[in-house]
Short mmCIF file of C-alpha atoms in Angstrom, two decimals:
data_model
loop_
_atom_site.label_atom_id
_atom_site.label_comp_id
_atom_site.label_asym_id
_atom_site.label_seq_id
_atom_site.Cartn_x
_atom_site.Cartn_y
_atom_site.Cartn_z
CA MET Z 1 -40.25 15.30 37.85
CA GLY Z 2 -43.64 16.95 38.09
CA PRO Z 3 -45.41 18.88 40.88
CA LEU Z 4 -46.47 15.69 42.69
CA ASN Z 5 -42.93 14.33 42.92
CA GLY Z 6 -42.48 12.61 46.29
CA LEU Z 7 -46.15 11.69 46.72
CA LYS Z 8 -46.57 7.93 47.14
CA ILE Z 9 -49.85 6.32 46.13
CA ILE Z 10 -51.07 2.74 46.16
CA GLU Z 11 -53.56 1.90 43.39
CA MET Z 12 -55.64 -1.22 43.84
CA GLY Z 13 -55.95 -2.53 40.28
CA GLY Z 14 -59.34 -2.03 38.66
CA ILE Z 15 -61.00 -0.50 35.60
CA GLY Z 16 -62.53 2.82 34.56
CA PRO Z 17 -62.25 5.89 36.80
CA GLY Z 18 -59.73 4.40 39.28
CA PRO Z 19 -56.96 3.84 36.71
CA PHE Z 20 -57.68 7.21 35.11
CA CYS Z 21 -57.32 8.94 38.48
CA ALA Z 22 -54.07 7.06 39.13
CA MET Z 23 -52.80 8.02 35.68
CA LEU Z 24 -53.47 11.70 36.35
CA MET Z 25 -51.49 11.55 39.58
CA ALA Z 26 -48.63 9.56 38.04
CA ASP Z 27 -48.46 11.86 35.03
CA LEU Z 28 -47.79 14.77 37.39
CA GLY Z 29 -44.92 12.97 39.10
CA ALA Z 30 -46.50 10.94 41.90
CA ASN Z 31 -44.93 7.55 42.63
CA VAL Z 32 -47.96 5.35 42.00
CA LEU Z 33 -47.66 1.62 42.61
CA ARG Z 34 -50.43 -0.54 41.17
CA ILE Z 35 -51.33 -3.76 42.99
CA ASP Z 36 -52.95 -6.18 40.56
CA ARG Z 37 -54.67 -9.51 41.06
CA THR Z 38 -52.81 -12.69 40.23
CA THR Z 39 -55.79 -13.82 38.10
CA ASP Z 40 -57.92 -12.00 35.54
CA ALA Z 41 -61.13 -10.62 37.07
CA GLY Z 42 -62.89 -10.47 33.68
CA LEU Z 43 -63.84 -6.81 33.97
CA GLY Z 44 -64.31 -4.20 31.26
CA VAL Z 45 -63.67 -4.34 27.51
CA LYS Z 46 -60.49 -6.23 26.70
CA LYS Z 47 -57.70 -4.56 24.72
CA GLN Z 48 -54.01 -5.07 24.10
CA LEU Z 49 -51.88 -3.72 26.94
CA ARG Z 50 -50.22 -1.10 24.72
CA HIS Z 51 -53.66 0.34 23.98
CA ASP Z 52 -54.74 0.39 27.65
CA LEU Z 53 -53.48 3.95 27.94
CA THR Z 54 -54.83 4.81 31.40
CA ARG Z 55 -52.44 2.18 32.81
CA ARG Z 56 -49.44 4.16 31.63
CA ASN Z 57 -46.66 5.61 33.74
CA ARG Z 58 -46.69 3.34 36.79
CA PRO Z 59 -45.33 -0.08 37.70
CA SER Z 60 -47.40 -3.09 38.70
CA ILE Z 61 -46.94 -5.92 41.15
CA ALA Z 62 -49.31 -8.88 41.43
CA LEU Z 63 -50.48 -10.13 44.84
CA ASP Z 64 -52.99 -12.75 45.91
CA LEU Z 65 -54.89 -10.62 48.41
CA LYS Z 66 -56.97 -13.61 49.54
CA SER Z 67 -53.85 -15.20 51.00
CA ASP Z 68 -52.28 -14.18 54.32
CA LYS Z 69 -48.92 -13.42 52.73
CA GLY Z 70 -50.49 -11.42 49.92
CA ARG Z 71 -52.46 -9.33 52.40
CA GLU Z 72 -49.40 -8.82 54.61
CA ALA Z 73 -47.36 -7.76 51.59
CA ALA Z 74 -50.00 -5.23 50.61
CA LEU Z 75 -50.08 -3.82 54.14
CA GLU Z 76 -46.29 -3.50 54.07
CA LEU Z 77 -46.57 -1.31 50.98
CA ILE Z 78 -49.57 0.67 52.24
CA ALA Z 79 -47.60 1.50 55.38
CA GLY Z 80 -45.29 3.65 53.27
CA ALA Z 81 -47.99 5.39 51.20
CA ASP Z 82 -49.45 8.88 51.38
CA ALA Z 83 -52.67 7.78 49.69
CA LEU Z 84 -54.56 4.75 48.41
CA ILE Z 85 -57.08 4.44 45.57
CA GLU Z 86 -59.59 1.58 45.50
CA GLY Z 87 -62.70 1.22 43.37
CA PHE Z 88 -64.41 -1.93 44.64
CA ARG Z 89 -67.93 -2.26 45.97
CA PRO Z 90 -68.29 -1.43 49.69
CA GLY Z 91 -66.99 -4.22 51.91
CA VAL Z 92 -64.63 -5.86 49.42
CA MET Z 93 -61.46 -4.34 50.89
CA GLU Z 94 -62.67 -5.13 54.41
CA ARG Z 95 -63.17 -8.79 53.49
CA VAL Z 96 -59.53 -9.14 52.45
CA GLY Z 97 -58.31 -7.31 55.54
CA LEU Z 98 -57.38 -4.09 53.77
CA GLY Z 99 -60.24 -1.81 54.80
CA PRO Z 100 -59.74 1.70 56.17
CA GLU Z 101 -59.64 0.60 59.79
CA ALA Z 102 -56.75 -1.81 59.22
CA CYS Z 103 -54.83 0.54 56.92
CA LEU Z 104 -55.23 3.67 59.05
CA ALA Z 105 -54.22 1.75 62.18
CA LEU Z 106 -50.98 0.89 60.39
CA ASN Z 107 -50.56 4.26 58.64
CA PRO Z 108 -52.45 7.01 60.53
CA ARG Z 109 -51.59 9.68 57.92
CA LEU Z 110 -53.06 7.74 54.98
CA ALA Z 111 -55.60 9.33 52.62
CA TYR Z 112 -57.78 6.31 51.87
CA GLY Z 113 -59.66 6.95 48.63
CA ARG Z 114 -62.83 4.95 47.91
CA LEU Z 115 -64.16 5.47 44.38
CA THR Z 116 -67.59 3.98 43.69
CA GLY Z 117 -70.64 4.78 41.63
CA TRP Z 118 -73.28 4.92 44.35
CA GLY Z 119 -71.15 5.63 47.44
CA GLN Z 120 -70.34 3.68 50.59
CA ALA Z 121 -73.87 3.79 52.02
CA GLY Z 122 -77.49 3.92 50.85
CA PRO Z 123 -79.92 1.45 49.29
CA LEU Z 124 -77.91 1.21 46.04
CA ALA Z 125 -74.46 0.91 47.63
CA GLN Z 126 -74.13 -2.79 46.73
CA THR Z 127 -75.79 -2.46 43.31
CA VAL Z 128 -73.71 -2.76 40.15
CA GLY Z 129 -73.73 0.11 37.69
CA HIS Z 130 -71.82 1.99 35.03
CA ASP Z 131 -71.46 5.59 33.86
CA ILE Z 132 -74.80 5.70 32.07
CA ASN Z 133 -76.66 4.60 35.21
CA TYR Z 134 -75.05 7.27 37.39
CA LEU Z 135 -75.91 9.93 34.81
CA ALA Z 136 -79.47 8.69 34.72
CA LEU Z 137 -80.03 8.76 38.48
CA THR Z 138 -78.48 12.19 39.07
CA GLY Z 139 -80.66 13.93 36.49
CA ALA Z 140 -77.79 14.68 34.10
CA LEU Z 141 -79.00 12.30 31.39
CA ALA Z 142 -82.43 13.94 31.37
CA MET Z 143 -80.72 17.18 30.31
CA ILE Z 144 -78.56 15.83 27.47
CA GLY Z 145 -80.25 14.68 24.27
CA SER Z 146 -82.72 15.53 21.53
CA ARG Z 147 -86.47 15.71 21.25
CA GLU Z 148 -86.48 13.10 18.50
CA GLN Z 149 -84.18 10.52 20.08
CA GLY Z 150 -84.31 11.26 23.80
CA PRO Z 151 -81.24 10.94 26.04
CA ALA Z 152 -77.78 11.07 24.43
CA ILE Z 153 -74.83 9.22 25.96
CA PRO Z 154 -71.82 11.58 26.41
CA LEU Z 155 -69.35 8.66 26.34
CA ASN Z 156 -68.16 8.09 29.93
CA LEU Z 157 -66.66 11.55 30.20
CA VAL Z 158 -69.19 13.07 32.58
CA ALA Z 159 -69.66 10.41 35.26
CA ASP Z 160 -66.69 8.01 35.35
CA LEU Z 161 -64.00 10.50 34.43
CA GLY Z 162 -65.46 13.85 35.50
CA GLY Z 163 -67.61 13.07 38.52
CA GLY Z 164 -65.48 10.10 39.54
CA ALA Z 165 -61.78 10.24 38.70
CA LEU Z 166 -61.33 14.01 38.85
CA TYR Z 167 -63.24 14.37 42.12
CA MET Z 168 -61.21 11.51 43.60
CA ALA Z 169 -57.94 13.19 42.56
CA PHE Z 170 -59.16 16.46 44.08
CA GLY Z 171 -60.29 14.72 47.27
CA LEU Z 172 -57.07 12.76 47.69
CA LEU Z 173 -54.90 15.86 47.35
CA ALA Z 174 -57.10 17.69 49.86
CA ALA Z 175 -56.81 14.79 52.33
CA VAL Z 176 -53.04 14.56 51.88
CA LEU Z 177 -52.66 18.30 52.54
CA ASN Z 178 -54.85 17.98 55.61
CA ALA Z 179 -52.82 15.02 56.88
CA ARG Z 180 -49.61 17.03 56.52
CA GLU Z 181 -51.15 19.78 58.64
CA THR Z 182 -52.83 17.58 61.26
CA GLY Z 183 -50.98 14.27 61.10
CA LYS Z 184 -54.32 12.54 60.68
CA GLY Z 185 -55.42 10.61 57.63
CA GLN Z 186 -59.00 9.89 56.62
CA VAL Z 187 -61.34 8.15 54.20
CA VAL Z 188 -62.25 10.00 50.99
CA ASP Z 189 -65.67 8.69 49.89
CA ALA Z 190 -65.73 9.72 46.22
CA ALA Z 191 -69.11 8.59 44.91
CA ILE Z 192 -69.62 9.29 41.23
CA ILE Z 193 -73.22 10.37 41.86
CA ASP Z 194 -71.89 12.99 44.29
CA GLY Z 195 -69.39 14.27 41.74
CA VAL Z 196 -71.95 14.48 38.94
CA SER Z 197 -74.45 16.17 41.28
CA SER Z 198 -71.77 18.70 42.17
CA MET Z 199 -71.13 19.34 38.48
CA LEU Z 200 -74.84 20.08 38.06
CA THR Z 201 -74.75 22.92 40.61
CA THR Z 202 -75.07 25.67 38.00
CA PHE Z 203 -78.03 23.96 36.39
CA ARG Z 204 -79.75 23.47 39.74
CA GLY Z 205 -79.50 27.24 40.05
CA PHE Z 206 -81.03 27.78 36.61
CA SER Z 207 -83.82 25.35 37.46
CA ALA Z 208 -84.56 27.03 40.79
CA ALA Z 209 -84.74 30.38 39.02
CA GLY Z 210 -87.21 29.03 36.47
CA ALA Z 211 -84.64 29.54 33.72
CA TRP Z 212 -84.39 25.87 32.71
CA THR Z 213 -87.08 23.95 30.82
CA HIS Z 214 -87.13 20.21 31.47
CA GLU Z 215 -87.55 19.29 27.84
CA TYR Z 216 -84.75 18.35 25.46
CA GLU Z 217 -83.40 21.08 23.18
CA SER Z 218 -85.38 23.85 24.88
CA ASN Z 219 -82.58 25.68 26.67
CA PHE Z 220 -79.68 27.89 25.69
CA ILE Z 221 -76.83 25.38 26.04
CA ASP Z 222 -78.56 22.05 25.42
CA GLY Z 223 -78.95 22.49 21.66
CA GLY Z 224 -82.19 24.44 21.87
CA ALA Z 225 -80.74 27.83 20.94
CA PRO Z 226 -79.80 28.29 17.28
CA TRP Z 227 -76.60 30.04 18.30
CA TYR Z 228 -75.42 27.16 20.54
CA ALA Z 229 -75.64 24.02 18.46
CA CYS Z 230 -74.02 21.77 15.87
CA TYR Z 231 -74.95 21.85 12.19
CA GLU Z 232 -74.25 19.58 9.24
CA THR Z 233 -72.33 20.98 6.30
CA ALA Z 234 -72.63 20.25 2.58
CA ASP Z 235 -70.01 17.49 2.71
CA GLY Z 236 -71.72 15.60 5.53
CA LYS Z 237 -69.41 16.93 8.24
CA TYR Z 238 -70.35 19.15 11.17
CA ILE Z 239 -69.49 22.51 12.73
CA SER Z 240 -70.24 23.94 16.17
CA VAL Z 241 -71.32 27.44 17.15
CA GLY Z 242 -71.51 28.83 20.67
CA ALA Z 243 -72.07 32.56 20.27
CA VAL Z 244 -73.67 33.28 23.65
CA GLU Z 245 -72.57 36.91 23.98
CA ARG Z 246 -74.31 39.46 21.74
CA LYS Z 247 -71.09 40.81 20.20
CA PHE Z 248 -69.97 37.31 19.25
CA TYR Z 249 -73.41 36.50 17.90
CA ALA Z 250 -73.21 39.56 15.67
CA GLU Z 251 -69.96 38.22 14.22
CA LEU Z 252 -71.55 34.80 13.66
CA LEU Z 253 -74.53 36.28 11.81
CA ASP Z 254 -72.27 38.43 9.67
CA GLY Z 255 -70.19 35.43 8.64
CA MET Z 256 -73.34 33.48 7.83
CA GLY Z 257 -74.72 36.34 5.75
CA LEU Z 258 -77.84 36.75 7.90
CA SER Z 259 -79.46 40.06 8.75
CA SER Z 260 -79.19 41.81 12.11
CA ASP Z 261 -82.86 41.00 12.73
CA TYR Z 262 -81.67 37.70 14.17
CA LEU Z 263 -79.55 39.58 16.69
CA ASP Z 264 -82.59 41.20 18.23
CA ARG Z 265 -84.33 37.82 18.46
CA GLN Z 266 -81.41 36.03 20.11
CA MET Z 267 -83.30 35.36 23.35
CA ASP Z 268 -86.72 34.82 21.76
CA ARG Z 269 -87.19 31.17 22.69
CA ALA Z 270 -90.45 30.89 20.82
CA SER Z 271 -88.65 31.55 17.53
CA TRP Z 272 -85.66 29.29 18.18
CA PRO Z 273 -87.04 26.25 16.29
CA GLU Z 274 -87.71 28.41 13.23
CA GLN Z 275 -84.29 30.06 13.47
CA LYS Z 276 -82.56 26.67 13.75
CA ILE Z 277 -84.13 25.62 10.46
CA VAL Z 278 -82.68 28.71 8.79
CA PHE Z 279 -79.27 28.15 10.39
CA ALA Z 280 -79.28 24.52 9.25
CA GLU Z 281 -80.02 25.56 5.66
CA VAL Z 282 -77.24 28.16 5.68
CA PHE Z 283 -74.59 25.84 7.06
CA ARG Z 284 -75.64 23.03 4.74
CA SER Z 285 -74.89 25.32 1.77
CA ARG Z 286 -71.09 24.99 2.07
CA ASN Z 287 -68.47 22.42 2.99
CA ARG Z 288 -66.94 22.42 6.45
CA ALA Z 289 -63.59 23.66 5.15
CA ASP Z 290 -65.33 26.62 3.50
CA TRP Z 291 -66.94 27.61 6.79
CA GLU Z 292 -63.57 27.30 8.55
CA SER Z 293 -62.18 29.81 6.05
CA VAL Z 294 -65.13 32.15 6.54
CA PHE Z 295 -64.75 32.25 10.31
CA GLU Z 296 -60.96 32.20 10.54
CA GLY Z 297 -59.97 35.26 12.57
CA ARG Z 298 -63.56 36.13 13.49
CA SER Z 299 -64.72 36.32 17.13
CA ALA Z 300 -67.78 34.18 16.46
CA CYS Z 301 -67.27 31.19 18.81
CA PHE Z 302 -67.05 28.79 15.88
CA ALA Z 303 -65.16 25.47 15.61
CA PRO Z 304 -65.30 22.48 13.29
CA VAL Z 305 -66.40 19.15 14.77
CA LEU Z 306 -63.25 17.07 14.33
CA THR Z 307 -62.54 13.36 14.59
CA LEU Z 308 -59.84 12.21 17.02
CA GLU Z 309 -57.38 11.97 14.15
CA GLU Z 310 -58.26 15.41 12.81
CA ALA Z 311 -58.06 16.93 16.28
CA ALA Z 312 -54.57 15.52 16.87
CA ASN Z 313 -53.34 17.24 13.72
CA HIS Z 314 -55.04 20.60 14.25
CA PRO Z 315 -52.52 23.49 14.44
CA GLN Z 316 -53.74 24.50 17.91
CA MET Z 317 -53.04 20.99 19.21
CA THR Z 318 -49.71 20.59 17.44
CA GLU Z 319 -48.46 24.03 18.50
CA ARG Z 320 -49.10 23.07 22.15
CA ALA Z 321 -47.71 19.54 21.69
CA ALA Z 322 -51.00 18.26 23.10
CA MET Z 323 -50.32 14.78 21.76
CA ILE Z 324 -47.27 12.66 22.50
CA ASP Z 325 -45.96 9.33 21.23
CA ILE Z 326 -45.36 6.57 23.78
CA ALA Z 327 -44.17 3.21 22.46
CA GLY Z 328 -45.68 3.95 19.06
CA ILE Z 329 -49.11 4.99 20.40
CA ARG Z 330 -50.23 8.58 19.93
CA GLN Z 331 -51.97 9.82 23.07
CA PRO Z 332 -52.69 12.95 25.14
CA ALA Z 333 -49.84 14.61 27.00
CA PRO Z 334 -50.07 15.06 30.79
CA ALA Z 335 -52.40 17.87 31.84
CA PRO Z 336 -52.51 20.54 33.12
CA ARG Z 337 -49.27 22.35 32.25
CA PHE Z 338 -46.79 23.75 34.80
CA SER Z 339 -44.23 26.50 34.36
CA HIS Z 340 -41.25 24.85 36.08
CA SER Z 341 -42.16 21.49 37.70
CA ILE Z 342 -42.56 19.85 34.31
CA PRO Z 343 -43.45 16.13 34.43
CA ASP Z 344 -41.27 13.54 32.74
CA MET Z 345 -42.46 11.77 29.60
CA PRO Z 346 -44.89 9.01 30.71
CA GLU Z 347 -43.85 5.37 30.48
CA PRO Z 348 -45.97 2.81 28.56
CA PRO Z 349 -48.46 0.56 30.39
CA SER Z 350 -47.07 -2.32 32.45
CA GLU Z 351 -48.24 -5.93 32.58
CA SER Z 352 -49.63 -7.13 35.90
CA GLY Z 353 -46.65 -7.99 38.09
CA GLU Z 354 -44.15 -6.94 35.42
CA ASN Z 355 -42.12 -4.49 37.49
CA THR Z 356 -42.00 -6.05 40.95
CA ALA Z 357 -38.28 -5.58 41.66
CA ALA Z 358 -38.01 -2.08 40.20
CA ALA Z 359 -41.29 -1.01 41.79
CA LEU Z 360 -40.27 -2.19 45.25
CA THR Z 361 -36.89 -0.47 44.97
CA ALA Z 362 -38.57 2.82 43.98
CA TRP Z 363 -40.93 2.36 46.95
CA GLY Z 364 -37.97 2.05 49.31
CA VAL Z 365 -38.37 -1.70 49.88
CA ASP Z 366 -35.60 -4.24 49.28
CA PRO Z 367 -36.91 -6.74 46.69
CA ALA Z 368 -34.91 -9.62 48.17
CA ASP Z 369 -36.20 -9.02 51.71
CA PHE Z 370 -39.72 -8.61 50.36
CA ALA Z 371 -39.49 -11.92 48.48
CA ARG Z 372 -38.13 -13.79 51.51
CA GLU Z 373 -40.86 -12.45 53.76
CA PHE Z 374 -43.91 -12.69 51.52
CA SER Z 375 -43.30 -15.38 48.90
#
C-alpha cells in the first residue's frame, strides 16, 4: 500500500506543481482526494485526460465552492484530512470560506499547504507568474545558459517541480509529523522562490568564496569546463561528460585519445575555451554509439544524451522497471523505492467529479448521506 498508507490529503484542483505534489503523495500510498471545480477554469495547456499524467492515482469530486452547500461539503471533507494542498493566489481560499482560519478551527491538526510562486506576502504576492519568472527573480536563470544565447530554460523542472512541488511535499510531511507530536496543525507556506533559493545554497557558498564567475559558461558545472559539458557527435547526436574528479578525468582523456597534458590543466580556467574546442573536435569525429562503446565499463562519468523514448528503453531503466504502463500510457514508476512498503500500481487519471461515490466511501463518508446533505 505504500509508506504513506493511512495519510489523508485534500487536493484543491489546480495545475502545475500542486497536482505533481499530490501525485507524489498518492503514488506512495496516501489517500488523496481531489476537489475540482464544476466549470473549466481555462488554466494551463490542454491535453486529453489520459495524457494528464500528474492527475493519476487519485479520485476526483466536483464542488461549486462559491455556493454555501459546496463550501460546507468541502469543509466536511477537510475535517477528516491530515493535510490540504492548495495552489491559488493569496486570498482566494479565504474568499470562498476555506482559508486556514476556517479549516484549522474545524480541524486543529490539519497541515494546510499553500503552494504559490511568490509566497503569501510581499509586493509580488498577488502578481501572476510561471516557472521561468521564479527562476529569473531568484538568480537561478542567470546561472543557466550560454554566452551566445543567454539564459536557457530548464523546462519547469527547477522551479515548479523542484522548488515548488518537492518542497511542499517535504513541508507537508514535516507538518503532519509535528501535528502528531503536538496535536497542533499549521500553515505550510511553500513559495517556489523560497524553494529555488534553498536549492541555490551551494552556489551562494561558491559565490561568497569568490569561486563563481557571474558569466555564462565560465564555471566548472555550468558548461564552462571542458570536462563538464555536452558535445555533438558525428551523427548529430550528443553525449555528456562530467569527469570532475582527477581519476575520472584521466579515464575520460584516455578514452578520447588525448595526452595527459590535459590532466594537469584541468583547473586552468584560462585554457578552458581552447580545450573545449579540442574536445568538440574529438567527439565530433565519431557517432554517439561509437563513443558509448568506447566508454562502456570505464569510470569516466560519461553518458549519451537520450530522448525520452531512448531513455525509457535503456538497459539501466528497464532493469529497474523505471517505466510502467497505465491504461496504455508509458510513464515513470512511483519514486523513490522502498524495501517493504511497496506502493500499489497507480490508477489512471480521473475526470473531474468522476469518482464521487467511491471517493467518499474511501474517505469514510456515506455517499447517500453526503448527497442528501449537500446536493
